[in-house]
Amino acid sequence: QAKAQRATWPQQPVWLAASTHEHEEASILKIHAALSALHPQALLLWAPRHPERFGTVASQAEAIGYICTRRSLQAWPDSRTQIFIIDTLGELPGFMPYADVVFVGGSLQAIGGHNVMEPAANGIAILVGPHTKNFSDSVNALKDSGGLIQSPDAETLQVALLDLLEDAPRRLKMAKANTDAVARNRGALEKTKALVARRLA
């Protein structure tokens, strides 16, 4: 379904900024500006972490000339949309299959990061910033598998995003690494449950 819907969009490429925080917003806009300079048809799917930021993010983007639409108002990006704000709750995972690359927020700002396993399970190349202490085990597992790139700052993250969006074979390789890592982790969970059950028996 996601592939069919995505095929109706003229925008290419598409990236997702997921669960971003206030002090990451300027960096997201700067990164998208750099991408748009190379790809005028680029689309950013943007899901701020907190509902009170939805309107502010849209206003910031529109103030510098971007055409924004919002999930709550337009449902889907139209052909002119440059930034699509996912301003509804609980729908972020459903938008992940539409993206070529996902940046998981709370990681450029010193928040500690957010769940990277959701985009991994959807088979998407993942980017994060330096602050990932809340999900360090997952980040390290995906990084070791080759499906996640961790950048020390926004400038390096921008370079990584632009490079990935020019390299479809690498994105596909990262996507497979992520789905494989998720499958392995599921297997580990089942083994742990079985071991606990045996010890309790």
PDB file of C-alpha atoms in Angstrom:
ATOM      1  CA  GLN A   1       0.000   0.000   0.000  1.00  0.00           C
ATOM      2  CA  ALA A   2       2.810   2.409   0.888  1.00  0.00           C
ATOM      3  CA  LYS A   3       4.596   1.681  -2.378  1.00  0.00           C
ATOM      4  CA  ALA A   4       1.437   2.315  -4.372  1.00  0.00           C
ATOM      5  CA  GLN A   5       0.755   5.584  -2.551  1.00  0.00           C
ATOM      6  CA  ARG A   6       4.373   6.721  -2.862  1.00  0.00           C
ATOM      7  CA  ALA A   7       4.272   6.025  -6.614  1.00  0.00           C
ATOM      8  CA  THR A   8       1.606   8.715  -6.979  1.00  0.00           C
ATOM      9  CA  TRP A   9       3.896  11.389  -5.514  1.00  0.00           C
ATOM     10  CA  PRO A  10       6.058  13.357  -7.960  1.00  0.00           C
ATOM     11  CA  GLN A  11       8.494  14.197  -5.153  1.00  0.00           C
ATOM     12  CA  GLN A  12      11.872  12.473  -5.102  1.00  0.00           C
ATOM     13  CA  PRO A  13      13.732  11.749  -2.891  1.00  0.00           C
ATOM     14  CA  VAL A  14      11.748  11.510   0.356  1.00  0.00           C
ATOM     15  CA  TRP A  15      13.242  11.609   3.844  1.00  0.00           C
ATOM     16  CA  LEU A  16      11.650  11.471   7.263  1.00  0.00           C
ATOM     17  CA  ALA A  17      12.614  13.480  10.353  1.00  0.00           C
ATOM     18  CA  ALA A  18      11.036  11.523  13.202  1.00  0.00           C
ATOM     19  CA  SER A  19      10.387  12.669  16.767  1.00  0.00           C
ATOM     20  CA  THR A  20      12.383  15.878  16.515  1.00  0.00           C
ATOM     21  CA  HIS A  21      12.761  18.359  19.364  1.00  0.00           C
ATOM     22  CA  GLU A  22      12.766  22.156  19.445  1.00  0.00           C
ATOM     23  CA  HIS A  23      16.515  22.700  19.197  1.00  0.00           C
ATOM     24  CA  GLU A  24      16.800  20.311  16.248  1.00  0.00           C
ATOM     25  CA  GLU A  25      14.308  22.178  14.078  1.00  0.00           C
ATOM     26  CA  ALA A  26      16.733  24.734  12.616  1.00  0.00           C
ATOM     27  CA  SER A  27      19.093  21.911  11.639  1.00  0.00           C
ATOM     28  CA  ILE A  28      16.283  19.981   9.925  1.00  0.00           C
ATOM     29  CA  LEU A  29      15.368  23.034   7.849  1.00  0.00           C
ATOM     30  CA  LYS A  30      19.011  23.667   6.950  1.00  0.00           C
ATOM     31  CA  ILE A  31      19.511  20.050   5.892  1.00  0.00           C
ATOM     32  CA  HIS A  32      16.371  20.109   3.785  1.00  0.00           C
ATOM     33  CA  ALA A  33      17.511  23.345   2.137  1.00  0.00           C
ATOM     34  CA  ALA A  34      20.785  21.684   1.137  1.00  0.00           C
ATOM     35  CA  LEU A  35      18.902  18.684  -0.236  1.00  0.00           C
ATOM     36  CA  SER A  36      16.410  20.873  -2.100  1.00  0.00           C
ATOM     37  CA  ALA A  37      19.278  22.733  -3.771  1.00  0.00           C
ATOM     38  CA  LEU A  38      20.339  19.436  -5.318  1.00  0.00           C
ATOM     39  CA  HIS A  39      16.857  17.953  -5.737  1.00  0.00           C
ATOM     40  CA  PRO A  40      14.140  20.617  -6.105  1.00  0.00           C
ATOM     41  CA  GLN A  41      11.486  17.888  -5.935  1.00  0.00           C
ATOM     42  CA  ALA A  42      12.686  16.576  -2.560  1.00  0.00           C
ATOM     43  CA  LEU A  43      10.081  15.964   0.133  1.00  0.00           C
ATOM     44  CA  LEU A  44      10.536  16.065   3.890  1.00  0.00           C
ATOM     45  CA  LEU A  45       8.070  14.137   6.049  1.00  0.00           C
ATOM     46  CA  TRP A  46       8.394  15.795   9.443  1.00  0.00           C
ATOM     47  CA  ALA A  47       7.021  14.479  12.734  1.00  0.00           C
ATOM     48  CA  PRO A  48       7.826  16.757  15.690  1.00  0.00           C
ATOM     49  CA  ARG A  49       7.893  14.875  18.971  1.00  0.00           C
ATOM     50  CA  HIS A  50       5.497  17.164  20.837  1.00  0.00           C
ATOM     51  CA  PRO A  51       2.087  18.321  19.577  1.00  0.00           C
ATOM     52  CA  GLU A  52       2.705  21.895  20.737  1.00  0.00           C
ATOM     53  CA  ARG A  53       5.504  22.116  18.129  1.00  0.00           C
ATOM     54  CA  PHE A  54       3.328  21.141  15.150  1.00  0.00           C
ATOM     55  CA  GLY A  55       2.158  24.638  14.323  1.00  0.00           C
ATOM     56  CA  THR A  56       5.500  26.247  15.111  1.00  0.00           C
ATOM     57  CA  VAL A  57       7.372  23.892  12.793  1.00  0.00           C
ATOM     58  CA  ALA A  58       4.925  24.566   9.970  1.00  0.00           C
ATOM     59  CA  SER A  59       5.210  28.319  10.521  1.00  0.00           C
ATOM     60  CA  GLN A  60       9.020  28.178  10.554  1.00  0.00           C
ATOM     61  CA  ALA A  61       9.085  26.280   7.275  1.00  0.00           C
ATOM     62  CA  GLU A  62       6.533  28.539   5.591  1.00  0.00           C
ATOM     63  CA  ALA A  63       8.363  31.665   6.780  1.00  0.00           C
ATOM     64  CA  ILE A  64      11.404  30.726   4.706  1.00  0.00           C
ATOM     65  CA  GLY A  65       9.336  29.884   1.644  1.00  0.00           C
ATOM     66  CA  TYR A  66       8.530  26.191   1.832  1.00  0.00           C
ATOM     67  CA  ILE A  67       5.165  24.870   0.727  1.00  0.00           C
ATOM     68  CA  CYS A  68       3.853  22.910   3.717  1.00  0.00           C
ATOM     69  CA  THR A  69       0.872  20.669   4.088  1.00  0.00           C
ATOM     70  CA  ARG A  70      -0.325  18.886   7.210  1.00  0.00           C
ATOM     71  CA  ARG A  71      -1.680  15.437   7.872  1.00  0.00           C
ATOM     72  CA  SER A  72      -4.562  16.817   9.922  1.00  0.00           C
ATOM     73  CA  LEU A  73      -5.682  19.122   7.104  1.00  0.00           C
ATOM     74  CA  GLN A  74      -4.665  17.598   3.764  1.00  0.00           C
ATOM     75  CA  ALA A  75      -4.213  13.896   4.652  1.00  0.00           C
ATOM     76  CA  TRP A  76      -1.429  13.397   2.082  1.00  0.00           C
ATOM     77  CA  PRO A  77       1.213  15.546   0.390  1.00  0.00           C
ATOM     78  CA  ASP A  78      -0.056  17.142  -2.812  1.00  0.00           C
ATOM     79  CA  SER A  79       2.109  17.614  -5.888  1.00  0.00           C
ATOM     80  CA  ARG A  80       3.459  20.972  -4.663  1.00  0.00           C
ATOM     81  CA  THR A  81       4.293  19.932  -1.101  1.00  0.00           C
ATOM     82  CA  GLN A  82       7.914  20.378  -0.032  1.00  0.00           C
ATOM     83  CA  ILE A  83       7.436  19.663   3.677  1.00  0.00           C
ATOM     84  CA  PHE A  84       4.624  17.492   5.024  1.00  0.00           C
ATOM     85  CA  ILE A  85       3.990  17.848   8.748  1.00  0.00           C
ATOM     86  CA  ILE A  86       2.759  14.681  10.443  1.00  0.00           C
ATOM     87  CA  ASP A  87       0.722  16.525  13.057  1.00  0.00           C
ATOM     88  CA  THR A  88      -1.342  13.608  14.295  1.00  0.00           C
ATOM     89  CA  LEU A  89      -0.607  11.186  17.110  1.00  0.00           C
ATOM     90  CA  GLY A  90       0.170   7.513  16.619  1.00  0.00           C
ATOM     91  CA  GLU A  91       0.655   7.657  12.851  1.00  0.00           C
ATOM     92  CA  LEU A  92       4.425   8.088  12.593  1.00  0.00           C
ATOM     93  CA  PRO A  93       5.203   4.356  12.118  1.00  0.00           C
ATOM     94  CA  GLY A  94       2.760   4.234   9.226  1.00  0.00           C
ATOM     95  CA  PHE A  95       4.730   6.879   7.358  1.00  0.00           C
ATOM     96  CA  MET A  96       8.090   5.164   7.693  1.00  0.00           C
ATOM     97  CA  PRO A  97       7.708   2.951   4.584  1.00  0.00           C
ATOM     98  CA  TYR A  98       7.323   6.098   2.456  1.00  0.00           C
ATOM     99  CA  ALA A  99      10.824   7.356   3.246  1.00  0.00           C
ATOM    100  CA  ASP A 100      14.156   6.587   1.600  1.00  0.00           C
ATOM    101  CA  VAL A 101      16.053   7.547   4.766  1.00  0.00           C
ATOM    102  CA  VAL A 102      14.902   8.345   8.299  1.00  0.00           C
ATOM    103  CA  PHE A 103      16.544  10.603  10.864  1.00  0.00           C
ATOM    104  CA  VAL A 104      15.533   9.686  14.410  1.00  0.00           C
ATOM    105  CA  GLY A 105      15.363  12.817  16.536  1.00  0.00           C
ATOM    106  CA  GLY A 106      16.224  13.556  20.123  1.00  0.00           C
ATOM    107  CA  SER A 107      19.759  12.690  19.067  1.00  0.00           C
ATOM    108  CA  LEU A 108      21.124  16.019  17.794  1.00  0.00           C
ATOM    109  CA  GLN A 109      19.742  17.665  20.917  1.00  0.00           C
ATOM    110  CA  ALA A 110      20.882  16.154  24.233  1.00  0.00           C
ATOM    111  CA  ILE A 111      17.649  14.220  24.801  1.00  0.00           C
ATOM    112  CA  GLY A 112      19.068  10.714  24.546  1.00  0.00           C
ATOM    113  CA  GLY A 113      17.419   9.618  21.315  1.00  0.00           C
ATOM    114  CA  HIS A 114      14.274   7.677  20.490  1.00  0.00           C
ATOM    115  CA  ASN A 115      13.374   4.189  19.300  1.00  0.00           C
ATOM    116  CA  VAL A 116      15.427   3.179  16.258  1.00  0.00           C
ATOM    117  CA  MET A 117      13.937  -0.309  16.001  1.00  0.00           C
ATOM    118  CA  GLU A 118      10.697   0.939  14.412  1.00  0.00           C
ATOM    119  CA  PRO A 119      12.396   2.281  11.273  1.00  0.00           C
ATOM    120  CA  ALA A 120      14.734  -0.711  11.292  1.00  0.00           C
ATOM    121  CA  ALA A 121      11.761  -3.078  11.226  1.00  0.00           C
ATOM    122  CA  ASN A 122      10.404  -1.128   8.257  1.00  0.00           C
ATOM    123  CA  GLY A 123      13.638  -1.695   6.358  1.00  0.00           C
ATOM    124  CA  ILE A 124      14.899   1.885   6.139  1.00  0.00           C
ATOM    125  CA  ALA A 125      18.406   3.322   6.339  1.00  0.00           C
ATOM    126  CA  ILE A 126      18.705   5.235   9.623  1.00  0.00           C
ATOM    127  CA  LEU A 127      20.601   8.352  10.663  1.00  0.00           C
ATOM    128  CA  VAL A 128      21.053   9.586  14.231  1.00  0.00           C
ATOM    129  CA  GLY A 129      23.062  12.265  15.995  1.00  0.00           C
ATOM    130  CA  PRO A 130      25.491  11.810  18.890  1.00  0.00           C
ATOM    131  CA  HIS A 131      22.990  11.699  21.780  1.00  0.00           C
ATOM    132  CA  THR A 132      21.560   8.170  21.898  1.00  0.00           C
ATOM    133  CA  LYS A 133      22.119   7.018  25.494  1.00  0.00           C
ATOM    134  CA  ASN A 134      18.450   6.046  25.979  1.00  0.00           C
ATOM    135  CA  PHE A 135      18.681   3.489  23.160  1.00  0.00           C
ATOM    136  CA  SER A 136      22.407   2.787  23.107  1.00  0.00           C
ATOM    137  CA  ASP A 137      22.067  -0.997  22.812  1.00  0.00           C
ATOM    138  CA  SER A 138      19.745  -0.757  19.806  1.00  0.00           C
ATOM    139  CA  VAL A 139      21.817   1.960  18.160  1.00  0.00           C
ATOM    140  CA  ASN A 140      25.025  -0.019  18.597  1.00  0.00           C
ATOM    141  CA  ALA A 141      23.420  -3.204  17.276  1.00  0.00           C
ATOM    142  CA  LEU A 142      22.160  -1.479  14.130  1.00  0.00           C
ATOM    143  CA  LYS A 143      25.385   0.447  13.683  1.00  0.00           C
ATOM    144  CA  ASP A 144      27.402  -2.772  13.954  1.00  0.00           C
ATOM    145  CA  SER A 145      25.115  -4.455  11.425  1.00  0.00           C
ATOM    146  CA  GLY A 146      25.658  -1.615   8.954  1.00  0.00           C
ATOM    147  CA  GLY A 147      22.108  -0.266   8.899  1.00  0.00           C
ATOM    148  CA  LEU A 148      22.587   2.921  10.927  1.00  0.00           C
ATOM    149  CA  ILE A 149      24.958   5.877  10.647  1.00  0.00           C
ATOM    150  CA  GLN A 150      25.689   7.961  13.738  1.00  0.00           C
ATOM    151  CA  SER A 151      26.947  11.494  13.108  1.00  0.00           C
ATOM    152  CA  PRO A 152      28.693  13.743  15.653  1.00  0.00           C
ATOM    153  CA  ASP A 153      26.841  16.912  14.597  1.00  0.00           C
ATOM    154  CA  ALA A 154      24.244  18.339  12.217  1.00  0.00           C
ATOM    155  CA  GLU A 155      26.776  19.238   9.523  1.00  0.00           C
ATOM    156  CA  THR A 156      28.090  15.676   9.333  1.00  0.00           C
ATOM    157  CA  LEU A 157      24.532  14.366   9.408  1.00  0.00           C
ATOM    158  CA  GLN A 158      23.694  16.538   6.401  1.00  0.00           C
ATOM    159  CA  VAL A 159      26.610  15.103   4.444  1.00  0.00           C
ATOM    160  CA  ALA A 160      25.557  11.562   5.365  1.00  0.00           C
ATOM    161  CA  LEU A 161      21.964  12.209   4.262  1.00  0.00           C
ATOM    162  CA  LEU A 162      22.962  13.739   0.934  1.00  0.00           C
ATOM    163  CA  ASP A 163      25.378  10.903   0.260  1.00  0.00           C
ATOM    164  CA  LEU A 164      22.798   8.227   1.080  1.00  0.00           C
ATOM    165  CA  LEU A 165      20.137   9.794  -1.112  1.00  0.00           C
ATOM    166  CA  GLU A 166      22.550   9.613  -4.042  1.00  0.00           C
ATOM    167  CA  ASP A 167      23.395   5.955  -3.399  1.00  0.00           C
ATOM    168  CA  ALA A 168      20.392   3.649  -3.776  1.00  0.00           C
ATOM    169  CA  PRO A 169      22.440   0.406  -3.584  1.00  0.00           C
ATOM    170  CA  ARG A 170      23.895   1.482  -0.249  1.00  0.00           C
ATOM    171  CA  ARG A 171      20.445   2.379   1.093  1.00  0.00           C
ATOM    172  CA  LEU A 172      19.125  -1.031   0.086  1.00  0.00           C
ATOM    173  CA  LYS A 173      22.077  -2.724   1.754  1.00  0.00           C
ATOM    174  CA  MET A 174      21.462  -0.748   4.957  1.00  0.00           C
ATOM    175  CA  ALA A 175      17.747  -1.531   4.815  1.00  0.00           C
ATOM    176  CA  LYS A 176      18.434  -5.263   4.597  1.00  0.00           C
ATOM    177  CA  ALA A 177      20.966  -5.037   7.416  1.00  0.00           C
ATOM    178  CA  ASN A 178      18.298  -3.449   9.600  1.00  0.00           C
ATOM    179  CA  THR A 179      15.581  -5.994   8.885  1.00  0.00           C
ATOM    180  CA  ASP A 180      18.091  -8.787   9.474  1.00  0.00           C
ATOM    181  CA  ALA A 181      19.127  -7.219  12.794  1.00  0.00           C
ATOM    182  CA  VAL A 182      15.515  -6.932  13.901  1.00  0.00           C
ATOM    183  CA  ALA A 183      14.919 -10.580  12.999  1.00  0.00           C
ATOM    184  CA  ARG A 184      17.952 -11.616  15.031  1.00  0.00           C
ATOM    185  CA  ASN A 185      16.765  -9.597  18.010  1.00  0.00           C
ATOM    186  CA  ARG A 186      13.345 -11.218  17.823  1.00  0.00           C
ATOM    187  CA  GLY A 187      15.038 -14.598  17.884  1.00  0.00           C
ATOM    188  CA  ALA A 188      17.082 -13.566  20.912  1.00  0.00           C
ATOM    189  CA  LEU A 189      13.934 -12.486  22.742  1.00  0.00           C
ATOM    190  CA  GLU A 190      12.246 -15.834  22.135  1.00  0.00           C
ATOM    191  CA  LYS A 191      15.358 -17.676  23.329  1.00  0.00           C
ATOM    192  CA  THR A 192      15.434 -15.560  26.485  1.00  0.00           C
ATOM    193  CA  LYS A 193      11.760 -16.284  27.165  1.00  0.00           C
ATOM    194  CA  ALA A 194      12.362 -19.989  26.721  1.00  0.00           C
ATOM    195  CA  LEU A 195      15.372 -19.903  29.070  1.00  0.00           C
ATOM    196  CA  VAL A 196      13.403 -18.035  31.747  1.00  0.00           C
ATOM    197  CA  ALA A 197      10.507 -20.478  31.386  1.00  0.00           C
ATOM    198  CA  ARG A 198      12.842 -23.446  31.879  1.00  0.00           C
ATOM    199  CA  ARG A 199      14.384 -21.909  34.993  1.00  0.00           C
ATOM    200  CA  LEU A 200      10.956 -21.200  36.455  1.00  0.00           C
ATOM    201  CA  ALA A 201       9.669 -24.692  35.722  1.00  0.00           C
TER     202      ALA A 201
END
